[in-house]
Amino acid sequence: MTAGRENPLIRTPYGAVRGRWDQGVAVFRGIPYAAPPFGPRRFRPPAPPEPWDGVRDAGAFGPTAPKPPYSEAFAQYLSDPVVPGDDCLNLNVWTPEPSPGARLPVLVWVHGGALTRGSSAVPVYDGRTFARDGVVFVSVNYRLGVEGYGLFPDAPANPGLRDQLAALRWVHESITAFGGDPGRVTLGGQSAGAISTGALIAAPQAQGLVRRAVLQSGPPEVTDRDKVRRMVRRMANRLKIPATAEAFAAADREHLLRAQAEVGRLSSPVLGGPSFGIVVDGDLVPRDPLEALTDGAAPGVDLLTGWTRDEYRLWLVPGGLLERVDRLGAVALAGAMARCRCGSEVPRGYRALRPDAGTADLVGQMVTDHLLRLPLHRLSDARTEPTYVYEFAWPSNRPGMGACHALELGFVFDSGDEPDARKLAGEGAPQDLADAMHGAWVRFVSDGSPGWERWGPHHPVRVFGDGEPHIVRGPRDRELALWTAPSTPTDGDPPASAPELRSVIRRLRRSGALRRN
């Protein structure tokens, strides 16, 4: 509490909440924006919270959504706090001026974690630094894994995404009292949070709720419904129950989480496999968000988007997978071709551009470009609204991690002093880089321009962490052009049989795509 000041009190549409002062910033944690999604509400769209009498204490983070823990290999790099309790549809607000007259810009943050992990309580997501710089910051919890993205014949799809929409509506109705301007809301997220942001700005039901958007290391996309159904069926087989919402709701919650972790252990952007994801549902997500956005959905929404230089290293380095992919050589590269549905001319082109790269680096960059950079390029090219693109290039001080997925978060939030940020960045992360990145995000949220030229025909990309921040024109254009060559198949089923795989390997060896050791 700041000396001489009472803890701040705000009245929301559902009741009063009392927060705390933290270094000149008013913080309200654990405010419910929807009712607990359990009992008769399980696997159902979010319902409004029950109003309360008196003053609700908002001094601590609320419960987190049910989720399995990270494996030991990933837990050494990523933190994922657990707060027990059923009232997990809650949010937090940091504000420098909790007054209706302030009318400050607002950033609503959707956390990442592959839609199966993460929460607003992750220490790196401390909103105090944004509030310190004049932004009202809101972070949101939402349902994860099978609770939020399971696909059942007897329940609506995408309840986790519907939670996020409910939180956005809460912000639109309530944020004025906290000092925010509901007409200046930026929705942003990283990884799965960026994928969710893309789906929401494309959703007809969210129109008018968002003025700007940030997509960090995640493109607008949907997951094939059969892929999600396979995840649910495999869980059902392990649990020996029907693959219905009714049966899953009756199952023990811890048993569900264990089954989910076991079935999903091989799911990753590089490996593929069954996974949870946003699906086209004919309602909240009437069509593929990328297609909708390239066709002009989200008119008037400014966009900031980007990626890290070595996204794939977070997926491959923990657990020694990078070395195993290198040892697999042709088999790994053939698997990447199947995953990306491309011919041998694509890895051959990457080998020509990266003659010294190992197989794992080649596979990682191919998959990253196919799944992430290519759709973000396509989206940026199609938009008429102001769009800005960046690349984060500073390599972690942790061995082998490079400029990996999620590394930029400690710099965006200027939270590098947090022990949890150092788990991924190591010791000695440069403060001037945090000042540059955080400042760019604050400027974008505040007035729509992060401080460099908008996307255009020459593809200007702001590079952070490779010397002083600077513009490079088309740094990924040569690689991404390989995917649009006429001879590159872009759809159809990937090779599946052993003879087909052997044929792909022979083509790879003949083409020179494999590094000669």
Coordinates of C-alpha atoms in Angstrom, one line a residue:
M1 CA 0.0 0.0 0.0
T2 CA 1.2 3.5 -0.9
A3 CA 1.8 5.6 2.3
G4 CA -1.2 7.7 3.1
R5 CA -3.5 6.2 0.6
E6 CA -6.4 3.9 1.1
N7 CA -6.6 0.7 -1.0
P8 CA -8.5 1.6 -4.2
L9 CA -12.1 0.6 -4.5
I10 CA -14.0 0.3 -7.8
R11 CA -17.7 -0.6 -8.4
T12 CA -18.2 -3.1 -11.3
P13 CA -21.6 -4.2 -12.7
Y14 CA -21.5 -7.2 -10.4
G15 CA -20.2 -5.6 -7.2
A16 CA -17.5 -3.6 -5.6
V17 CA -13.8 -4.7 -5.6
R18 CA -10.9 -3.5 -3.4
G19 CA -7.4 -3.7 -4.9
R20 CA -4.0 -2.6 -3.7
W21 CA -1.5 0.1 -4.5
D22 CA 1.8 -1.2 -5.9
Q23 CA 4.5 1.5 -6.5
G24 CA 2.0 4.0 -7.6
V25 CA -0.2 1.6 -9.6
A26 CA -3.6 0.3 -8.5
V27 CA -3.8 -3.4 -8.9
F28 CA -7.0 -5.5 -8.8
R29 CA -6.6 -9.3 -9.1
G30 CA -8.9 -12.2 -9.4
I31 CA -12.1 -10.3 -10.5
P32 CA -14.7 -12.8 -11.9
Y33 CA -15.9 -11.9 -15.4
A34 CA -18.0 -15.1 -15.6
A35 CA -19.4 -17.8 -13.3
P36 CA -17.3 -20.9 -12.3
P37 CA -17.4 -23.3 -15.4
F38 CA -18.1 -26.4 -13.4
G39 CA -21.1 -28.5 -12.3
P40 CA -24.0 -27.8 -14.7
R41 CA -21.9 -25.2 -16.5
R42 CA -19.1 -27.6 -17.5
F43 CA -18.3 -27.6 -21.2
R44 CA -20.9 -24.9 -21.7
P45 CA -20.5 -21.3 -22.8
P46 CA -19.6 -18.9 -20.0
A47 CA -22.4 -17.5 -17.9
P48 CA -22.3 -14.1 -16.1
P49 CA -21.0 -14.1 -12.6
E50 CA -23.3 -14.0 -9.6
P51 CA -23.5 -10.4 -8.2
W52 CA -22.1 -10.0 -4.7
D53 CA -22.9 -7.8 -1.8
G54 CA -20.4 -5.8 0.1
V55 CA -16.8 -5.4 -1.1
R56 CA -14.9 -8.3 -2.7
D57 CA -11.2 -8.4 -1.9
A58 CA -9.1 -8.2 -5.1
G59 CA -5.6 -8.5 -3.6
A60 CA -4.6 -11.9 -4.9
F61 CA -4.7 -13.8 -8.2
G62 CA -7.8 -15.8 -8.6
P63 CA -7.9 -19.6 -9.4
T64 CA -6.2 -20.8 -12.5
A65 CA -7.9 -23.1 -15.0
P66 CA -7.2 -26.9 -14.6
K67 CA -4.1 -27.8 -16.5
P68 CA -1.3 -30.5 -16.4
P69 CA 2.1 -29.3 -15.3
Y70 CA 5.0 -28.8 -17.8
S71 CA 7.4 -31.7 -18.1
E72 CA 10.7 -31.4 -16.3
A73 CA 12.4 -30.5 -19.6
F74 CA 10.2 -27.5 -20.1
A75 CA 9.7 -26.5 -16.5
Q76 CA 13.4 -25.4 -16.3
Y77 CA 12.5 -22.7 -18.9
L78 CA 8.9 -21.8 -18.3
S79 CA 6.9 -21.1 -15.1
D80 CA 3.2 -22.0 -14.7
P81 CA 1.8 -21.2 -11.3
V82 CA -1.3 -23.0 -10.0
V83 CA -3.9 -21.3 -7.9
P84 CA -6.6 -23.9 -6.7
G85 CA -10.3 -23.2 -6.9
D86 CA -13.2 -23.4 -9.3
D87 CA -13.8 -19.7 -9.9
C88 CA -11.1 -19.7 -12.7
L89 CA -12.9 -17.3 -15.1
N90 CA -11.3 -14.2 -13.7
L91 CA -9.1 -11.3 -14.7
N92 CA -6.7 -8.7 -13.3
V93 CA -6.4 -5.0 -13.8
W94 CA -3.4 -2.7 -13.4
T95 CA -4.2 1.0 -13.7
P96 CA -2.3 4.2 -13.0
E97 CA -5.4 6.2 -12.4
P98 CA -8.6 4.4 -11.2
S99 CA -10.9 7.1 -12.2
P100 CA -13.7 7.3 -14.8
G101 CA -12.3 10.5 -16.2
A102 CA -8.9 9.2 -17.0
R103 CA -9.9 7.5 -20.4
L104 CA -6.5 5.8 -20.8
P105 CA -5.7 3.2 -23.5
V106 CA -6.3 -0.4 -22.6
L107 CA -4.3 -3.6 -23.3
V108 CA -6.1 -6.9 -22.8
W109 CA -3.6 -9.7 -22.6
V110 CA -4.4 -13.4 -23.6
H111 CA -1.7 -15.7 -22.3
G112 CA 0.0 -18.5 -24.4
G113 CA 0.7 -22.1 -23.5
A114 CA -0.6 -24.2 -26.5
L115 CA -4.2 -23.7 -25.1
T116 CA -3.3 -26.3 -22.5
R117 CA -1.2 -24.4 -20.0
G118 CA -0.4 -20.9 -18.8
S119 CA -2.4 -18.3 -16.8
S120 CA -2.5 -14.6 -16.0
A121 CA -0.6 -15.3 -12.8
V122 CA 2.7 -16.0 -14.7
P123 CA 5.1 -13.5 -13.1
V124 CA 6.5 -12.4 -16.5
Y125 CA 3.1 -10.9 -17.3
D126 CA 3.2 -8.3 -14.6
G127 CA 1.1 -5.4 -15.9
R128 CA 2.6 -2.8 -13.5
T129 CA 5.1 -1.7 -16.2
F130 CA 2.4 -0.9 -18.7
A131 CA 0.3 0.9 -16.1
R132 CA 3.5 2.8 -15.1
D133 CA 3.6 4.1 -18.6
G134 CA 0.0 5.2 -18.9
V135 CA -1.8 2.0 -20.1
V136 CA -4.6 0.2 -18.3
F137 CA -3.5 -3.5 -18.4
V138 CA -5.9 -6.4 -18.2
S139 CA -4.9 -10.1 -18.1
V140 CA -7.3 -12.9 -18.5
N141 CA -7.7 -16.5 -17.4
Y142 CA -9.8 -18.9 -19.6
R143 CA -10.5 -22.6 -19.9
L144 CA -7.7 -24.8 -21.2
G145 CA -7.2 -28.2 -22.8
V146 CA -10.2 -30.5 -23.0
E147 CA -12.2 -28.2 -20.7
G148 CA -11.8 -25.3 -23.1
Y149 CA -11.2 -26.9 -26.5
G150 CA -12.5 -30.4 -26.5
L151 CA -14.9 -31.2 -29.3
F152 CA -18.0 -33.2 -28.3
P153 CA -21.3 -34.1 -30.0
D154 CA -23.3 -32.9 -27.0
A155 CA -21.6 -29.5 -26.3
P156 CA -20.8 -26.3 -28.1
A157 CA -17.2 -25.9 -29.5
N158 CA -14.6 -23.4 -28.4
P159 CA -15.7 -22.7 -24.8
G160 CA -12.2 -21.3 -24.0
L161 CA -12.5 -18.8 -26.8
R162 CA -16.0 -17.9 -25.7
D163 CA -14.5 -17.2 -22.2
Q164 CA -12.1 -14.7 -23.8
L165 CA -15.0 -13.0 -25.7
A166 CA -16.9 -12.8 -22.3
A167 CA -13.8 -11.1 -20.8
L168 CA -13.7 -8.6 -23.7
R169 CA -17.3 -7.8 -23.1
W170 CA -16.6 -7.3 -19.4
V171 CA -13.8 -4.9 -20.3
H172 CA -16.2 -3.0 -22.7
E173 CA -18.8 -2.6 -19.9
S174 CA -16.5 -2.1 -16.9
I175 CA -13.1 -0.6 -17.8
T176 CA -14.2 3.0 -17.6
A177 CA -14.4 2.8 -13.9
F178 CA -10.8 1.7 -13.8
G179 CA -9.6 4.6 -15.8
G180 CA -9.7 2.9 -19.2
D181 CA -11.3 4.0 -22.5
P182 CA -13.5 1.2 -24.0
G183 CA -13.0 2.8 -27.4
R184 CA -9.2 2.3 -27.2
V185 CA -8.8 -1.4 -26.5
T186 CA -5.9 -3.4 -27.8
L187 CA -6.2 -7.1 -27.7
G188 CA -2.9 -8.9 -27.7
G189 CA -1.3 -12.3 -27.0
Q190 CA 1.6 -14.5 -27.7
S191 CA 1.6 -18.0 -29.2
A192 CA -1.8 -19.5 -28.4
G193 CA -2.8 -16.1 -27.1
A194 CA -2.0 -14.6 -30.6
I195 CA -3.9 -17.4 -32.3
S196 CA -6.9 -16.6 -30.0
T197 CA -6.5 -12.9 -30.7
G198 CA -6.6 -13.5 -34.4
A199 CA -9.8 -15.6 -34.1
L200 CA -11.5 -13.0 -32.0
I201 CA -10.8 -9.9 -34.2
A202 CA -12.1 -12.0 -37.1
A203 CA -15.3 -13.0 -35.2
P204 CA -18.5 -11.1 -36.0
Q205 CA -19.5 -11.3 -32.4
A206 CA -16.4 -9.3 -31.3
Q207 CA -16.8 -6.5 -33.8
G208 CA -16.6 -3.1 -32.1
L209 CA -14.8 -4.4 -29.0
V210 CA -11.2 -4.1 -30.3
R211 CA -9.4 -1.1 -31.8
R212 CA -5.9 -2.6 -32.2
A213 CA -4.4 -6.1 -32.0
V214 CA -1.0 -7.7 -31.3
L215 CA -0.2 -11.1 -32.6
Q216 CA 3.1 -12.3 -31.2
S217 CA 4.4 -15.6 -32.6
G218 CA 1.0 -16.9 -33.5
P219 CA -1.0 -16.6 -36.7
P220 CA -4.8 -16.6 -37.1
E221 CA -5.6 -20.3 -37.6
V222 CA -8.0 -23.1 -36.9
T223 CA -7.4 -26.7 -36.1
D224 CA -8.9 -29.5 -38.2
R225 CA -11.9 -30.8 -36.3
D226 CA -10.9 -34.5 -36.8
K227 CA -7.5 -33.7 -35.2
V228 CA -9.3 -32.4 -32.1
R229 CA -11.7 -35.3 -32.1
R230 CA -8.8 -37.8 -32.2
M231 CA -7.4 -36.1 -29.1
V232 CA -10.7 -36.5 -27.3
R233 CA -11.2 -40.1 -28.5
R234 CA -7.7 -41.1 -27.3
M235 CA -8.4 -39.5 -23.9
A236 CA -11.7 -41.4 -23.8
N237 CA -10.0 -44.7 -24.6
R238 CA -7.5 -44.2 -21.7
L239 CA -10.3 -43.3 -19.3
K240 CA -12.6 -46.0 -20.6
I241 CA -15.5 -43.6 -21.0
P242 CA -17.6 -42.4 -24.0
A243 CA -16.2 -39.4 -25.9
T244 CA -19.0 -37.1 -24.8
A245 CA -19.2 -34.0 -22.7
E246 CA -21.6 -35.7 -20.3
A247 CA -19.1 -38.6 -19.7
F248 CA -16.1 -36.2 -19.4
A249 CA -18.0 -34.0 -17.0
A250 CA -18.5 -37.0 -14.7
A251 CA -14.9 -38.0 -14.8
D252 CA -12.4 -37.1 -12.0
R253 CA -10.7 -33.9 -12.9
E254 CA -7.2 -35.1 -12.1
H255 CA -7.7 -38.3 -14.2
L256 CA -8.7 -36.0 -17.1
L257 CA -5.5 -34.0 -16.7
R258 CA -3.3 -37.0 -16.6
A259 CA -4.9 -38.5 -19.7
Q260 CA -4.6 -35.2 -21.5
A261 CA -0.9 -34.9 -20.7
E262 CA -0.2 -38.5 -21.8
V263 CA -2.1 -38.2 -25.1
G264 CA -0.6 -34.8 -25.9
R265 CA 3.0 -35.5 -25.0
L266 CA 4.1 -35.7 -28.7
S267 CA 2.1 -32.7 -29.8
S268 CA 4.2 -29.7 -30.9
P269 CA 4.5 -27.4 -33.9
V270 CA 7.4 -29.5 -35.2
L271 CA 6.1 -33.0 -34.4
G272 CA 2.4 -32.4 -35.2
G273 CA 0.2 -35.1 -33.6
P274 CA -3.3 -34.7 -32.1
S275 CA -3.8 -31.5 -30.2
F276 CA -6.4 -29.0 -29.0
G277 CA -7.2 -25.9 -31.0
I278 CA -9.8 -23.5 -32.1
V279 CA -12.2 -25.0 -34.7
V280 CA -14.7 -23.6 -37.2
D281 CA -18.0 -23.9 -35.3
G282 CA -20.4 -22.0 -37.6
D283 CA -21.1 -19.5 -34.7
L284 CA -18.3 -17.7 -33.0
V285 CA -15.8 -18.9 -35.6
P286 CA -17.9 -19.1 -38.8
R287 CA -14.9 -19.6 -41.0
D288 CA -11.1 -19.8 -41.0
P289 CA -9.9 -16.5 -39.3
L290 CA -7.0 -16.1 -41.6
E291 CA -9.3 -16.4 -44.6
A292 CA -11.7 -13.9 -43.0
L293 CA -9.0 -11.4 -42.2
T294 CA -7.4 -11.5 -45.6
D295 CA -10.9 -10.9 -47.0
G296 CA -11.3 -7.8 -45.0
A297 CA -12.7 -8.8 -41.6
A298 CA -11.8 -6.5 -38.7
P299 CA -12.0 -3.3 -40.6
G300 CA -10.4 -0.4 -38.7
V301 CA -8.2 -2.6 -36.5
D302 CA -4.5 -1.7 -36.5
L303 CA -2.1 -4.6 -36.2
L304 CA 1.3 -5.3 -34.7
T305 CA 2.7 -8.7 -35.4
G306 CA 6.0 -10.6 -35.4
W307 CA 8.1 -13.5 -34.4
T308 CA 11.4 -14.6 -32.9
R309 CA 14.3 -15.6 -35.1
D310 CA 14.7 -19.1 -33.7
E311 CA 11.1 -19.9 -32.6
Y312 CA 11.6 -23.6 -33.0
R313 CA 14.4 -23.9 -30.4
L314 CA 12.0 -23.8 -27.5
W315 CA 10.2 -26.8 -29.1
L316 CA 13.4 -28.8 -29.9
V317 CA 16.1 -28.0 -27.3
P318 CA 14.4 -29.1 -24.1
G319 CA 14.7 -32.8 -23.7
G320 CA 17.5 -33.1 -26.3
L321 CA 15.1 -33.3 -29.3
L322 CA 17.4 -31.0 -31.4
E323 CA 20.2 -33.6 -31.3
R324 CA 17.8 -36.5 -32.1
V325 CA 16.4 -34.7 -35.1
D326 CA 19.9 -34.1 -36.4
R327 CA 20.7 -37.8 -36.0
L328 CA 17.5 -38.8 -37.9
G329 CA 18.7 -36.7 -40.9
A330 CA 16.7 -37.7 -44.0
V331 CA 13.9 -39.2 -42.0
A332 CA 13.4 -36.0 -40.0
L333 CA 13.5 -33.8 -43.2
A334 CA 11.1 -36.1 -44.9
G335 CA 8.8 -35.8 -41.9
A336 CA 9.0 -32.1 -42.1
M337 CA 8.0 -32.2 -45.8
A338 CA 5.0 -34.3 -44.9
R339 CA 4.1 -32.0 -42.0
C340 CA 4.3 -29.0 -44.3
R341 CA 3.0 -30.8 -47.4
C342 CA 5.8 -29.6 -49.7
G343 CA 8.1 -31.2 -52.3
S344 CA 11.8 -31.6 -52.1
E345 CA 12.4 -28.3 -53.8
V346 CA 11.6 -26.5 -50.6
P347 CA 14.3 -28.1 -48.4
R348 CA 16.6 -27.9 -51.3
G349 CA 16.0 -24.2 -51.4
Y350 CA 16.6 -23.8 -47.7
R351 CA 19.8 -25.8 -47.9
A352 CA 21.0 -23.4 -50.6
L353 CA 20.2 -20.4 -48.4
R354 CA 21.6 -22.0 -45.3
P355 CA 24.5 -24.2 -46.4
D356 CA 26.0 -24.6 -42.9
A357 CA 22.7 -25.4 -41.0
G358 CA 22.2 -28.8 -39.4
T359 CA 19.1 -30.9 -40.2
A360 CA 17.3 -29.8 -37.0
D361 CA 17.9 -26.1 -37.8
L362 CA 16.6 -26.7 -41.4
V363 CA 13.6 -28.6 -40.2
G364 CA 12.9 -26.0 -37.4
Q365 CA 13.0 -23.0 -39.8
M366 CA 11.0 -24.8 -42.5
V367 CA 8.2 -25.6 -40.0
T368 CA 8.3 -22.2 -38.4
D369 CA 8.1 -20.4 -41.8
H370 CA 5.2 -22.7 -43.0
L371 CA 3.1 -22.5 -39.8
L372 CA 3.9 -19.0 -38.6
R373 CA 5.8 -16.5 -40.8
L374 CA 4.1 -17.4 -44.1
P375 CA 0.5 -16.8 -42.8
L376 CA 1.6 -13.6 -41.0
H377 CA 3.2 -12.3 -44.2
R378 CA 0.0 -13.2 -46.1
L379 CA -2.2 -11.4 -43.5
S380 CA 0.0 -8.3 -43.5
D381 CA 0.1 -8.2 -47.3
A382 CA -3.7 -8.3 -47.5
R383 CA -4.5 -5.6 -45.0
T384 CA -5.2 -2.0 -45.8
E385 CA -5.2 -0.9 -42.2
P386 CA -1.9 0.1 -40.6
T387 CA 0.2 -3.0 -39.9
Y388 CA 3.6 -3.3 -38.3
V389 CA 6.0 -6.3 -38.3
Y390 CA 9.0 -7.1 -36.1
E391 CA 11.5 -9.8 -35.6
F392 CA 13.1 -10.5 -32.2
A393 CA 16.7 -11.6 -32.7
W394 CA 18.5 -11.5 -29.3
P395 CA 19.9 -14.9 -28.4
S396 CA 19.2 -16.2 -24.9
N397 CA 22.1 -16.6 -22.5
R398 CA 20.8 -20.1 -21.8
P399 CA 22.9 -22.6 -23.9
G400 CA 21.3 -23.6 -27.2
M401 CA 18.1 -21.6 -26.9
G402 CA 18.9 -18.8 -29.4
A403 CA 16.2 -16.3 -30.0
C404 CA 13.5 -18.9 -29.1
H405 CA 9.8 -18.8 -28.8
A406 CA 8.5 -16.8 -25.8
L407 CA 11.9 -15.2 -25.1
E408 CA 10.7 -11.8 -26.1
L409 CA 8.0 -11.7 -23.4
G410 CA 10.4 -10.5 -20.6
F411 CA 11.4 -7.6 -22.9
V412 CA 7.9 -6.7 -24.0
F413 CA 6.8 -6.6 -20.3
D414 CA 10.1 -5.1 -19.1
S415 CA 10.0 -7.8 -16.5
G416 CA 13.6 -9.1 -17.0
D417 CA 14.3 -8.8 -13.3
E418 CA 11.8 -11.5 -12.5
P419 CA 13.4 -14.9 -11.7
D420 CA 10.9 -16.4 -14.0
A421 CA 12.1 -14.3 -17.0
R422 CA 15.7 -15.4 -16.2
K423 CA 14.7 -19.0 -16.5
L424 CA 14.4 -18.5 -20.3
A425 CA 16.8 -15.5 -20.9
G426 CA 19.5 -16.4 -18.5
E427 CA 21.4 -13.8 -16.5
G428 CA 22.4 -10.4 -18.0
A429 CA 19.5 -9.7 -20.3
P430 CA 20.1 -6.2 -21.8
Q431 CA 17.8 -3.5 -20.2
D432 CA 18.2 -1.2 -23.3
L433 CA 16.5 -3.9 -25.4
A434 CA 13.6 -4.1 -22.9
D435 CA 13.3 -0.3 -23.0
A436 CA 13.1 -0.4 -26.8
M437 CA 10.6 -3.3 -27.1
H438 CA 8.4 -2.2 -24.2
G439 CA 8.4 1.3 -25.4
A440 CA 7.3 0.2 -28.9
W441 CA 4.3 -1.7 -27.5
V442 CA 3.3 1.2 -25.3
R443 CA 3.3 3.5 -28.3
F444 CA 1.3 1.1 -30.4
V445 CA -1.4 0.6 -27.7
S446 CA -1.5 4.4 -27.0
D447 CA -1.6 5.8 -30.6
G448 CA -1.4 3.0 -33.1
S449 CA 2.2 3.4 -34.2
P450 CA 5.1 1.5 -32.5
G451 CA 7.7 3.9 -34.0
W452 CA 8.7 2.5 -37.4
E453 CA 7.2 2.5 -40.9
R454 CA 4.1 0.4 -41.6
W455 CA 4.1 -2.7 -43.7
G456 CA 4.1 -2.2 -47.4
P457 CA 5.5 -3.6 -50.7
H458 CA 9.1 -3.6 -49.5
H459 CA 8.2 -5.6 -46.3
P460 CA 9.9 -3.5 -43.7
V461 CA 10.6 -5.5 -40.5
R462 CA 11.9 -3.9 -37.3
V463 CA 14.6 -6.1 -35.9
F464 CA 15.1 -6.1 -32.1
G465 CA 18.2 -7.5 -30.4
D466 CA 20.7 -7.7 -33.3
G467 CA 22.5 -4.5 -32.6
E468 CA 20.5 -1.3 -32.3
P469 CA 16.8 -1.7 -33.3
H470 CA 16.7 -1.2 -37.1
I471 CA 14.7 -1.9 -40.2
V472 CA 15.5 -4.7 -42.6
R473 CA 13.4 -5.0 -45.8
G474 CA 12.2 -8.5 -46.6
P475 CA 14.5 -10.4 -44.3
R476 CA 12.5 -13.6 -44.9
D477 CA 11.3 -13.1 -48.4
R478 CA 13.7 -15.5 -50.1
E479 CA 12.7 -18.4 -47.8
L480 CA 9.0 -17.6 -48.0
A481 CA 9.1 -17.4 -51.8
L482 CA 10.0 -21.1 -51.8
W483 CA 6.5 -21.9 -50.5
T484 CA 4.7 -20.1 -53.4
A485 CA 6.7 -21.6 -56.2
P486 CA 4.4 -23.3 -58.8
S487 CA 5.8 -26.8 -58.2
T488 CA 5.2 -26.7 -54.5
P489 CA 2.0 -28.6 -53.5
T490 CA 0.1 -26.7 -50.8
D491 CA -2.6 -29.2 -50.0
G492 CA -3.5 -32.8 -50.2
D493 CA -2.6 -35.6 -47.8
P494 CA 1.1 -35.9 -46.6
P495 CA 3.0 -39.1 -47.4
A496 CA 2.0 -41.9 -45.1
S497 CA 3.3 -45.3 -46.2
A498 CA 6.8 -46.7 -45.7
P499 CA 7.5 -46.9 -49.5
E500 CA 6.4 -43.3 -49.9
L501 CA 8.6 -42.2 -47.1
R502 CA 11.6 -44.0 -48.6
S503 CA 10.9 -42.4 -51.9
V504 CA 10.9 -38.9 -50.2
I505 CA 14.2 -39.7 -48.6
R506 CA 15.8 -40.8 -51.9
R507 CA 14.6 -37.5 -53.5
L508 CA 16.1 -35.6 -50.6
R509 CA 19.5 -37.3 -51.0
R510 CA 19.5 -36.7 -54.7
S511 CA 18.4 -33.1 -54.4
G512 CA 21.3 -32.1 -52.1
A513 CA 18.9 -30.9 -49.4
L514 CA 20.7 -32.9 -46.8
R515 CA 23.9 -31.6 -45.3
R516 CA 26.9 -33.7 -46.2
N517 CA 28.8 -34.4 -43.0

